[in-house]
Coordinates of C-alpha atoms in Angstrom, one line a residue:
X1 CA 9.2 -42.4 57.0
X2 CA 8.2 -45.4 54.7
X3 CA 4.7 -44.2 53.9
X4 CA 6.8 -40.6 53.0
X5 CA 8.9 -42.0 50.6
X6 CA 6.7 -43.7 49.1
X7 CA 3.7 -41.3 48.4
X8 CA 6.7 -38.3 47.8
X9 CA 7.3 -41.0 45.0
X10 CA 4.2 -41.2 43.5
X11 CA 3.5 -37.7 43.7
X12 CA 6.4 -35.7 42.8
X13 CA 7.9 -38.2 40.4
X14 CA 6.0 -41.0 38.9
X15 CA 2.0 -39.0 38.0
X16 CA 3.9 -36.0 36.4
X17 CA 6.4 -38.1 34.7
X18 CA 3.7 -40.0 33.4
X19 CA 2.7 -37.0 31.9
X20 CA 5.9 -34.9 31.2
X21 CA 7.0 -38.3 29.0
X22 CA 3.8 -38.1 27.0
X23 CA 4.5 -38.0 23.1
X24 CA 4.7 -34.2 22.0
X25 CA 5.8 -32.9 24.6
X26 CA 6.3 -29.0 24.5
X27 CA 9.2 -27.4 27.0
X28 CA 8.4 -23.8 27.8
X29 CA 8.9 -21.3 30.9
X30 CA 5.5 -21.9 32.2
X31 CA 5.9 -26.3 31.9
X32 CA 9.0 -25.6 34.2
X33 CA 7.3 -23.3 36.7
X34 CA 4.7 -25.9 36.6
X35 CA 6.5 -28.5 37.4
X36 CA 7.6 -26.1 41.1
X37 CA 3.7 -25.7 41.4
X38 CA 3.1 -29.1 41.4
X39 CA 6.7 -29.9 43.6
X40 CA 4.6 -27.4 46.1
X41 CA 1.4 -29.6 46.3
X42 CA 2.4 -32.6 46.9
X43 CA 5.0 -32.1 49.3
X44 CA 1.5 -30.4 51.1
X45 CA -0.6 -33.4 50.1
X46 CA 2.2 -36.0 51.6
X47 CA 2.8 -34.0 54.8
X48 CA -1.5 -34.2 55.1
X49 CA -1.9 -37.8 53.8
X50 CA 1.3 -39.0 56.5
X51 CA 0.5 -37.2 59.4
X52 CA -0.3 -38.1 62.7
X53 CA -3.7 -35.6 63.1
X54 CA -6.4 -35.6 61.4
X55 CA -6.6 -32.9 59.0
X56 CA -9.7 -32.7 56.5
X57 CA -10.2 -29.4 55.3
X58 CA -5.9 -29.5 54.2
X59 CA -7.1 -32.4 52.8
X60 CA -9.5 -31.2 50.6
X61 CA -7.3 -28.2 49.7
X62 CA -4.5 -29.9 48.8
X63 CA -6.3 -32.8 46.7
X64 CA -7.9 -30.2 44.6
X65 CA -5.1 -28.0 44.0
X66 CA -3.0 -31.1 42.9
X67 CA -4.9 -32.9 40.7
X68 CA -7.0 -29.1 39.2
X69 CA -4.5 -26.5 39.1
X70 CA -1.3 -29.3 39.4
X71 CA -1.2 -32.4 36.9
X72 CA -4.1 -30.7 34.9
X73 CA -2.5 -27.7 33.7
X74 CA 0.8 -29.9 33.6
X75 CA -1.0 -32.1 30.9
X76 CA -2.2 -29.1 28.9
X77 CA 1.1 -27.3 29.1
X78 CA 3.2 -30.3 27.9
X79 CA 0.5 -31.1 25.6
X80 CA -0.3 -27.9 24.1
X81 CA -4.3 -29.4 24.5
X82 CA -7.1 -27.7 26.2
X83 CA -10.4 -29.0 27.0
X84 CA -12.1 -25.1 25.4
X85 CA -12.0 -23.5 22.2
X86 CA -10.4 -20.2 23.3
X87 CA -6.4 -20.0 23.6
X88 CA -3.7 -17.2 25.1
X89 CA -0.4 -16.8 25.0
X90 CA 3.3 -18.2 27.0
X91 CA 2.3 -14.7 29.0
X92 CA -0.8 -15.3 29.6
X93 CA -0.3 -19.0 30.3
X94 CA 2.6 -18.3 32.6
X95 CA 0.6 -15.8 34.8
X96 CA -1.9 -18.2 35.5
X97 CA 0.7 -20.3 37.0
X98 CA 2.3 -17.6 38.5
X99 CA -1.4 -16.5 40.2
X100 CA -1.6 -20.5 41.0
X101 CA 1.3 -20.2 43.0
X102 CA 0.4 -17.1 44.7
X103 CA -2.4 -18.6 46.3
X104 CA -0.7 -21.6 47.2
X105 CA 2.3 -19.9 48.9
X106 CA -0.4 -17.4 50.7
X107 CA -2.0 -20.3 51.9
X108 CA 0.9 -22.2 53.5
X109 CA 1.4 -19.4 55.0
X110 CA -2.1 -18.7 56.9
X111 CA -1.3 -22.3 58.4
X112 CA 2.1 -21.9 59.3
X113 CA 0.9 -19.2 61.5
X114 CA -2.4 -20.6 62.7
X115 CA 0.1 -24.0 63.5
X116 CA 2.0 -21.6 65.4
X117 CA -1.4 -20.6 67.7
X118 CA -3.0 -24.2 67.9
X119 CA -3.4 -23.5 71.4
X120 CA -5.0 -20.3 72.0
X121 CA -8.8 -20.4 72.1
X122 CA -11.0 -19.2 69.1
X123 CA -13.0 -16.8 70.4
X124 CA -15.4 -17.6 67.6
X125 CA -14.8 -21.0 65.7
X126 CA -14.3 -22.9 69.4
X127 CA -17.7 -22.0 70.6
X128 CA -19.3 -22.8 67.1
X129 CA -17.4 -25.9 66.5
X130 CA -18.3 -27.3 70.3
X131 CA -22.0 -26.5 69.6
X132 CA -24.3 -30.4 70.2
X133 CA -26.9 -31.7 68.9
X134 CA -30.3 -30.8 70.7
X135 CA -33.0 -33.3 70.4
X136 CA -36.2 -31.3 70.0
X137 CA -34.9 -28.9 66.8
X138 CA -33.4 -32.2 65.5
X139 CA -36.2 -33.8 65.9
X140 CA -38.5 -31.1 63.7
X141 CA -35.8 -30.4 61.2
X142 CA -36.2 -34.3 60.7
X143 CA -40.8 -33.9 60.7
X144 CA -39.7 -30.5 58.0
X145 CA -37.8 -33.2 55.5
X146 CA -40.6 -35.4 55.0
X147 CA -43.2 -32.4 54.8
X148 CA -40.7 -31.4 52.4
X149 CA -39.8 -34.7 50.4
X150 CA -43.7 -35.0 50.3
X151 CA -44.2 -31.7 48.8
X152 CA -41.6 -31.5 46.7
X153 CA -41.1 -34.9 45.2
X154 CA -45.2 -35.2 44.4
X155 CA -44.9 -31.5 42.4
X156 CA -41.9 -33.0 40.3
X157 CA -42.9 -33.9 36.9
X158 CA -42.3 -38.1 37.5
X159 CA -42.0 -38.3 41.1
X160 CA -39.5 -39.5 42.8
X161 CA -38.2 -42.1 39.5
X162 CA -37.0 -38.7 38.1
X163 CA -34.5 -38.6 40.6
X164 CA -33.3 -41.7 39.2
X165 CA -33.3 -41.1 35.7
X166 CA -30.4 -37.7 34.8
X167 CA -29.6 -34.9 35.5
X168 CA -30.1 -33.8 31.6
X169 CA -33.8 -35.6 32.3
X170 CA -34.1 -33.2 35.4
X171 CA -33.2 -29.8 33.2
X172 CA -35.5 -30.7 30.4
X173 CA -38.6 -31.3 32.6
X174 CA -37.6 -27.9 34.3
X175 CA -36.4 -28.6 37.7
X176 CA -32.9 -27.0 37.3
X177 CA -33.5 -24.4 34.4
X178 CA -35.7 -22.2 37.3
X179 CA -33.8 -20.6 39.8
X180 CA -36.7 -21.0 42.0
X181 CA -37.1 -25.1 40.7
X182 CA -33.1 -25.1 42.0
X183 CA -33.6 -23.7 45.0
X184 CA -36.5 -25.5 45.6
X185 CA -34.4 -29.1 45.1
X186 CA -31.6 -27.5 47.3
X187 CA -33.9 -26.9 50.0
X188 CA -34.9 -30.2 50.0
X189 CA -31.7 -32.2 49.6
X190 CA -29.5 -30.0 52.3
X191 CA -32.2 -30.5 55.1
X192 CA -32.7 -34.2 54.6
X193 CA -28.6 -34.3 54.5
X194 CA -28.9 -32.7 58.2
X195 CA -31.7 -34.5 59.3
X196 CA -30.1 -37.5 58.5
X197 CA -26.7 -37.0 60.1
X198 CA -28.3 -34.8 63.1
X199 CA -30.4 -37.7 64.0
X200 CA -27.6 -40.2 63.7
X201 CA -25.3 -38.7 65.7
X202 CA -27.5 -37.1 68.5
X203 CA -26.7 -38.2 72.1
X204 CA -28.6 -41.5 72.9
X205 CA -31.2 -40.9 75.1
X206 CA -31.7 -42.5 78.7
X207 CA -33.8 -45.7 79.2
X208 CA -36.7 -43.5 80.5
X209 CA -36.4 -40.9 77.6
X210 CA -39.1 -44.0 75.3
X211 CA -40.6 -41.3 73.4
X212 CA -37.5 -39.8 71.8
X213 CA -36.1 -43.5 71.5
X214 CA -39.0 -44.5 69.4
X215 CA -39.0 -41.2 66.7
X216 CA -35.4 -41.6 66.4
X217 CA -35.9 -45.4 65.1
X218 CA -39.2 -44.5 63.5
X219 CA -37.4 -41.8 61.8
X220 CA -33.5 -43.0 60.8
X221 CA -35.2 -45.5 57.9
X222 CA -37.4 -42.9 56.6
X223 CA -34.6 -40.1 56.3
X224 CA -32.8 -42.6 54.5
X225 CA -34.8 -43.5 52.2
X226 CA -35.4 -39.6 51.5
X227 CA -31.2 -39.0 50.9
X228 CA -31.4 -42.0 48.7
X229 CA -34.0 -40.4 46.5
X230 CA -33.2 -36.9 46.8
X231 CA -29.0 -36.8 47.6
X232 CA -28.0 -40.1 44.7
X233 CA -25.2 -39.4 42.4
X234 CA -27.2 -40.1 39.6
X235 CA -29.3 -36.7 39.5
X236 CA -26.8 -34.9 41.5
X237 CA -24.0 -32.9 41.0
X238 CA -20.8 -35.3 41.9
X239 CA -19.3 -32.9 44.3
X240 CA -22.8 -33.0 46.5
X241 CA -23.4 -36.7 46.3
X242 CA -20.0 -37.4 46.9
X243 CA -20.0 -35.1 50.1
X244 CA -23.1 -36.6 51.8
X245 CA -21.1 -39.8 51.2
X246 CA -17.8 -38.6 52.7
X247 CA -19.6 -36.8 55.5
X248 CA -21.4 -40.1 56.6
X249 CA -17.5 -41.7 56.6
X250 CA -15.4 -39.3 57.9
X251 CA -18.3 -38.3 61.1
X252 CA -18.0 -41.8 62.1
X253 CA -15.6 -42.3 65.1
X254 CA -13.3 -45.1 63.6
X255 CA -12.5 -43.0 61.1
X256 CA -11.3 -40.5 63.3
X257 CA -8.4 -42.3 64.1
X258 CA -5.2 -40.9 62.1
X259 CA -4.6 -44.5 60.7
X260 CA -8.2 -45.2 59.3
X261 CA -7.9 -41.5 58.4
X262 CA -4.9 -42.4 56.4
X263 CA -5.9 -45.3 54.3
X264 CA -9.3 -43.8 53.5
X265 CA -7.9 -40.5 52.3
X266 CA -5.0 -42.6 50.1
X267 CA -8.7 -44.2 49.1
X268 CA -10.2 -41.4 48.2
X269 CA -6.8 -39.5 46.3
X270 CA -7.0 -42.6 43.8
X271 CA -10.7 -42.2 43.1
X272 CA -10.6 -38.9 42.4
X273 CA -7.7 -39.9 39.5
X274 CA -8.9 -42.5 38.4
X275 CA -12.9 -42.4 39.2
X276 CA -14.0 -39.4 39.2
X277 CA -13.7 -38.1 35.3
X278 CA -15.9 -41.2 34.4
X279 CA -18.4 -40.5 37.4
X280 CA -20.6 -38.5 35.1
X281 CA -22.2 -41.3 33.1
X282 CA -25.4 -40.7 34.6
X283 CA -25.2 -36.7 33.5
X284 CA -26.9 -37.4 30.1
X285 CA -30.1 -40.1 28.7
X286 CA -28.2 -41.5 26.0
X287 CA -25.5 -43.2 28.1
X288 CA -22.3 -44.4 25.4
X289 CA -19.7 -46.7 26.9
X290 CA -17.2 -45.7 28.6
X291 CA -13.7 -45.2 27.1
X292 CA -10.8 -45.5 29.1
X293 CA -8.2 -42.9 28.0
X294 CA -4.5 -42.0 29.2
X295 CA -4.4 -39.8 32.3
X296 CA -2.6 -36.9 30.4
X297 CA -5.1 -37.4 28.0
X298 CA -8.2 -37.0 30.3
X299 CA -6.7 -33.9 32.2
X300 CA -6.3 -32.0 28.7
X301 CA -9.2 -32.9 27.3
X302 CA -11.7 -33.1 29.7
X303 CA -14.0 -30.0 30.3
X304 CA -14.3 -31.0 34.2
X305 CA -10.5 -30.1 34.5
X306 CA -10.9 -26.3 32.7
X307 CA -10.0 -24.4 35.9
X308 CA -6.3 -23.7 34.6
X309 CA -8.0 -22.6 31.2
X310 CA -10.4 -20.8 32.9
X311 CA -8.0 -18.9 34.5
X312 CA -5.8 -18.1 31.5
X313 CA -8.9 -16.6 30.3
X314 CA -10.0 -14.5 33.3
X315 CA -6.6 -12.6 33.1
X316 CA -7.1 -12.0 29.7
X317 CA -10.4 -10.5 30.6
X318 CA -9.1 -8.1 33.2
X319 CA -6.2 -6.9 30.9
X320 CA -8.9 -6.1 28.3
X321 CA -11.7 -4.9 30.9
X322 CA -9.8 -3.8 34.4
X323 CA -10.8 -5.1 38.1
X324 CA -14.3 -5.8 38.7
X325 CA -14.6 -5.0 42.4
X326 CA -18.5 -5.2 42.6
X327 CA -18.2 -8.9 41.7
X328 CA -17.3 -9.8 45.7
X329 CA -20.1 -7.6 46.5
X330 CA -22.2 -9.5 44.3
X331 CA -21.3 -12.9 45.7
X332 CA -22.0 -11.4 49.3
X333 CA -25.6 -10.2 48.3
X334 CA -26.2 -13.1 46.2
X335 CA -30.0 -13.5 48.0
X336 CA -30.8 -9.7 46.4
X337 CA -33.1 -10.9 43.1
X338 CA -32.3 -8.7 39.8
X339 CA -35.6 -7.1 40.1
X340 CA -34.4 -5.2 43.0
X341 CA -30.7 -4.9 41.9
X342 CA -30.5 -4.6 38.0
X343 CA -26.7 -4.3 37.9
X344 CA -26.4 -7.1 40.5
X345 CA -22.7 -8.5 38.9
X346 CA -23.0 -11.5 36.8
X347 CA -22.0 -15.1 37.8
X348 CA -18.3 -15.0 36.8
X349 CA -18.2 -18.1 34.9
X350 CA -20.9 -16.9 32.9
X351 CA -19.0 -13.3 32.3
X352 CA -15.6 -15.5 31.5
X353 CA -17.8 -17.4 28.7
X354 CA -19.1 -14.3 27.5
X355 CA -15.4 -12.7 26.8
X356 CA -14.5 -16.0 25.4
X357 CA -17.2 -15.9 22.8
X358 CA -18.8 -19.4 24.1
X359 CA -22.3 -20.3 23.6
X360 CA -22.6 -22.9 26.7
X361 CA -21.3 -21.1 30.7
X362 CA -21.4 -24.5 32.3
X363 CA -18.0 -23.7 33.6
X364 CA -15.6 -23.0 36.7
X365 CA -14.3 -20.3 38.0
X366 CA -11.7 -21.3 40.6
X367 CA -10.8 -19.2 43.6
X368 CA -8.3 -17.9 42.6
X369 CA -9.2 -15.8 39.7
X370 CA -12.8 -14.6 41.1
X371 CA -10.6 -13.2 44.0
X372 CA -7.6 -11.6 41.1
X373 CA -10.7 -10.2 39.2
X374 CA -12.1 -8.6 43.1
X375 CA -8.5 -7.1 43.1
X376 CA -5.6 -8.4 41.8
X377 CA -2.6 -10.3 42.7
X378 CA -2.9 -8.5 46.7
X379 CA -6.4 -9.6 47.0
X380 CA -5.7 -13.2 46.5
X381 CA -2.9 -13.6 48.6
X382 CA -5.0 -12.1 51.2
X383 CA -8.1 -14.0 50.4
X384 CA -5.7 -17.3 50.4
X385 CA -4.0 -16.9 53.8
X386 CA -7.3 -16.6 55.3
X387 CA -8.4 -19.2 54.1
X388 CA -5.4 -21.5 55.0
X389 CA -5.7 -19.8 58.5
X390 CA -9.5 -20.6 59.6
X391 CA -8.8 -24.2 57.8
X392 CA -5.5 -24.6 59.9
X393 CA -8.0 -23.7 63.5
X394 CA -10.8 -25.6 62.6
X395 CA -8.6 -28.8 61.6
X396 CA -7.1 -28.2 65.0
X397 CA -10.5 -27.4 67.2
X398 CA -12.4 -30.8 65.1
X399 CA -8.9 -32.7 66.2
X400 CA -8.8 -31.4 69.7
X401 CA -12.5 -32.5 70.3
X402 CA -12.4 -36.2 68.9
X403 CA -12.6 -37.9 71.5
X404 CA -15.4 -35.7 73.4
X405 CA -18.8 -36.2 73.2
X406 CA -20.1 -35.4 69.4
X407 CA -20.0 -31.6 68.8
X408 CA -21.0 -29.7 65.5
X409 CA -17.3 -30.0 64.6
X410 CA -17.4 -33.8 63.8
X411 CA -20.0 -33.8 61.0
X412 CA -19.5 -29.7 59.5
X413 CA -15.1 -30.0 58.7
X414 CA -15.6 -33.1 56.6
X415 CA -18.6 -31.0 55.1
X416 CA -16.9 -28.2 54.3
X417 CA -13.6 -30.5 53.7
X418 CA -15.1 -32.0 50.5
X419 CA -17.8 -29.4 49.1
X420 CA -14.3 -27.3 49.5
X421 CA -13.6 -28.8 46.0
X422 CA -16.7 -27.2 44.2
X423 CA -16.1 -23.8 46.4
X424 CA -12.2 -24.1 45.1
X425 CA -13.8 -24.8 41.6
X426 CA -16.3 -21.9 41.3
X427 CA -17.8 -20.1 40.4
X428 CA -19.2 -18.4 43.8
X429 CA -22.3 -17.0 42.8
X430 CA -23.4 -20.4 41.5
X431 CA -22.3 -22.3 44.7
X432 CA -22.9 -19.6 47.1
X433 CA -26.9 -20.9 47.9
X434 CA -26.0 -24.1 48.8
X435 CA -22.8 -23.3 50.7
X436 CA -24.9 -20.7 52.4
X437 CA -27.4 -23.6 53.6
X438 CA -24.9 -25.8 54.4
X439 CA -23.7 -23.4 57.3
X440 CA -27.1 -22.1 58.2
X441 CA -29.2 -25.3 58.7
X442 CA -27.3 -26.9 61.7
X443 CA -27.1 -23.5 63.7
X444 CA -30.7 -24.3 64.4
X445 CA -30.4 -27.9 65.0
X446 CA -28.0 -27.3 67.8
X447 CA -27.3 -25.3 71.0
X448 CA -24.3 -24.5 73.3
X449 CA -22.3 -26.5 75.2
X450 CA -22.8 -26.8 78.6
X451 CA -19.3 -26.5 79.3
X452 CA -16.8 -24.5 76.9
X453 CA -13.3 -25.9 77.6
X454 CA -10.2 -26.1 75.3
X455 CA -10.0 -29.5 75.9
X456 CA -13.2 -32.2 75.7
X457 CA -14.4 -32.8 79.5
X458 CA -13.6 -35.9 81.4
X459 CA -16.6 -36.1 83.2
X460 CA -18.9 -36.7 80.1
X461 CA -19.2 -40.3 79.5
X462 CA -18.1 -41.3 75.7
X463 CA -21.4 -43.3 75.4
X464 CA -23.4 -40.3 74.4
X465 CA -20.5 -39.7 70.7
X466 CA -21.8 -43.2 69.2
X467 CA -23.8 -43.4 66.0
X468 CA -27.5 -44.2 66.9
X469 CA -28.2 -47.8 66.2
X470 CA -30.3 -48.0 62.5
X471 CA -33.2 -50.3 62.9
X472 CA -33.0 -53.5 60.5

């Protein structure tokens, strides 16, 4: 009850008061419905960051929604500071919190009634989520990386020191201006992130079994080596590098364990306060010091928080334009090229930039306005409880088989836990490639379980869940 008090503390009263007692402060109707909004998330955060079960993919929901679409918009409505040029209305600027809450109160209730059905058996997430690790496709995903890395890394313009350099150096030598040149680089850095964690986690073989004993250490330096180069946070994007990070952490079986659990995520809810808005120094060549600013300052300002704005700006749009219903269908067929689909819908972000008469579209498009602009405020409560629904059953099939052998479940929740924050972010259609790989790549890399059972077997010996020892 301690540990409750004290984060309800933190969250509810002291961050937003440090930013409601900001000077300038500006009362209006939305500031006060704010203020429920963020009342809402960190209640949800508290209950996640207390509990007794491990529960990741809450965890990445409710740490986004309360620092991106909670204190953020908090600080600009107090403020009366955005981080972008174009500015609505109180209606305008209410609605968005409105919308925010929507999704929110859609999603608690897709858990609430998944909660309710934590033991009935998924017909279709159980079996995928108790899928293991089969050596020999491991084994040649791992042989496909280095082809890959090889390939690859000799046809970029540097070699492998560009990967160490920016990720502005990266665009202007024409890596990540081509869509091909970006799906290239994806294709290298998700299968080296599988390989890698595949390999580690992949039941140790028997004593007679010397061959697969002897690639696996042969292998775990070199794959390594290849997510140093190809997955480092200084050439990519935060949310990536910071998920291969996270996903090497949270796989691990100590932290498993609710209290580990606990301490790291309390970890990781600071960094991404106090950390993460200064974690792109490596973005540009000319590097400047870094300047510490206020909190409310940083969440106003900062163009990495302009998913409130962002929003503010799509209803805008679809009072002036209507619905755009093709954009979902666009998102679905995003592998279609515009040579075979010239009205293929545009990247939301990019059509949000467009209305807002900006020059740059580096920007977000959270969740919940791609899914008001698919079909308004029905489509994202229903888009919402589905998600907090399949997040509720996979938390509870990932916590039901911890202390099993290693399944598919241990490494792909805190995958999609964290990488959650860019899909939250948006937009979609610039996300959808990698997401799409994320899920893809370790279907082939593993096969059914022997046994399917609602509860981890007995009879297999714990032995075979360790991580594989690294050589060195």
């Amino acid at each position: 009850m301690a540990a409750v008090g004290v984060w309800a503390l933190v969250l509810m009263v002291l961050l937003p008061g440090l930013v409601l007692l900001s000077p300038g402060t500006h009362l209006s109707v939305a500031l006060v419905v704010q203020c429920g909004v963020v009342a809402h998330a960190a209640v949800a955060l508290t209950h996640v960051l207390t509990d007794t079960s491990v529960r990741l993919l809450a965890l990445g929901f409710w740490l986004f929604t309360y620092v991106w679409l909670g204190l953020a918009p908090l600080a600009m409505l107090a403020t009366d500071t955005y981080p972008l040029g174009y500015r609505t209305g109180d209606t305008t600027a209410l609605a968005a919190v409105a919308l925010t809450e929507l999704g929110l109160l859609a999603y608690t209730a897709g858990t609430a009634l998944a909660a309710r059905r934590a033991g009935d058996r998924s017909v279709v997430l159980e079996p995928l989520l108790s899928r293991r690790f089969a050596p020999l496709p491991v084994l040649l995903l791992c042989v496909l990386a280095l082809v890959l890395a090889v390939l690859l890394i000799a046809q970029q313009e540097g070699g492998w020191q560009a990967f160490f350099t920016s990720r502005q150096a990266l665009r202007q030598s024409g890596v990540t201006t081509d869509t091909v040149h970006v799906l290239r680089l994806w294709g290298l850095s998700v299968p080296a992130f599988w390989a890698l964690v595949a390999l580690v986690h992949l039941a140790r073989p028997a004593r007679k079994d010397r061959l697969l004993r002897w690639m696996r250490r042969a292998l775990l330096p070199l794959l390594l080596v290849i997510n140093v180069v190809v997955n480092n946070p200084i050439s990519r994007p935060r949310f990536w590098a910071g998920t291969v990070l996270l996903v090497l952490l949270f796989s691990w079986r100590r932290f498993n364990r609710p209290r580990a659990f606990r301490i790291t995520a309390a970890a990781l809810a600071a960094a991404l306060l106090l950390v993460f808005p200064y974690a792109d120094y490596f973005r540009y060549d000319k590097r400047q010091a870094v300047q510490v600013v206020s909190m409310t300052e940083q969440l106003s300002t900062n163009m990495d928080y302009d998913a409130f704005q962002q929003m503010q700006t799509g209803i805008d749009a679809v009072e002036a334009n209507g619905l755009s219903p093709s954009s979902a269908l666009g998102t679905a067929l995003f592998m279609v090229p515009r040579s075979m689909w010239p009205d293929k819908p545009e990247d939301t972000a990019i059509g949000l930039a467009r209305f807002a008469g900006y020059k740059f579209s580096n920007l977000s498009a959270p969740l919940w306005i791609e899914s008001y602009l698919w079909g308004g405020a029905p489509c994202v409560a229903v888009v919402f409880f589905l998600l907090g629904a399949v997040s509720r059953r996979m938390d509870d099939i990932r916590e039901r088989l911890r202390d099993g052998p290693v399944t598919l479940a241990v490494p792909l929740i805190p995958a999609l836990a964290f990488y959650q924050l860019i899909l939250l972010r948006g937009s979609l259609m610039a996300i959808i490639g990698p997401v799409a790989l994320l899920l893809t790549v370790p279907l082939f890399i593993t096969a059914r379980a022997a046994r399917s059972s609602r509860y981890p077997s007995p009879a297999q010996p714990p032995a075979t869940a360790g991580h594989a020892p690294i050589p060195g």
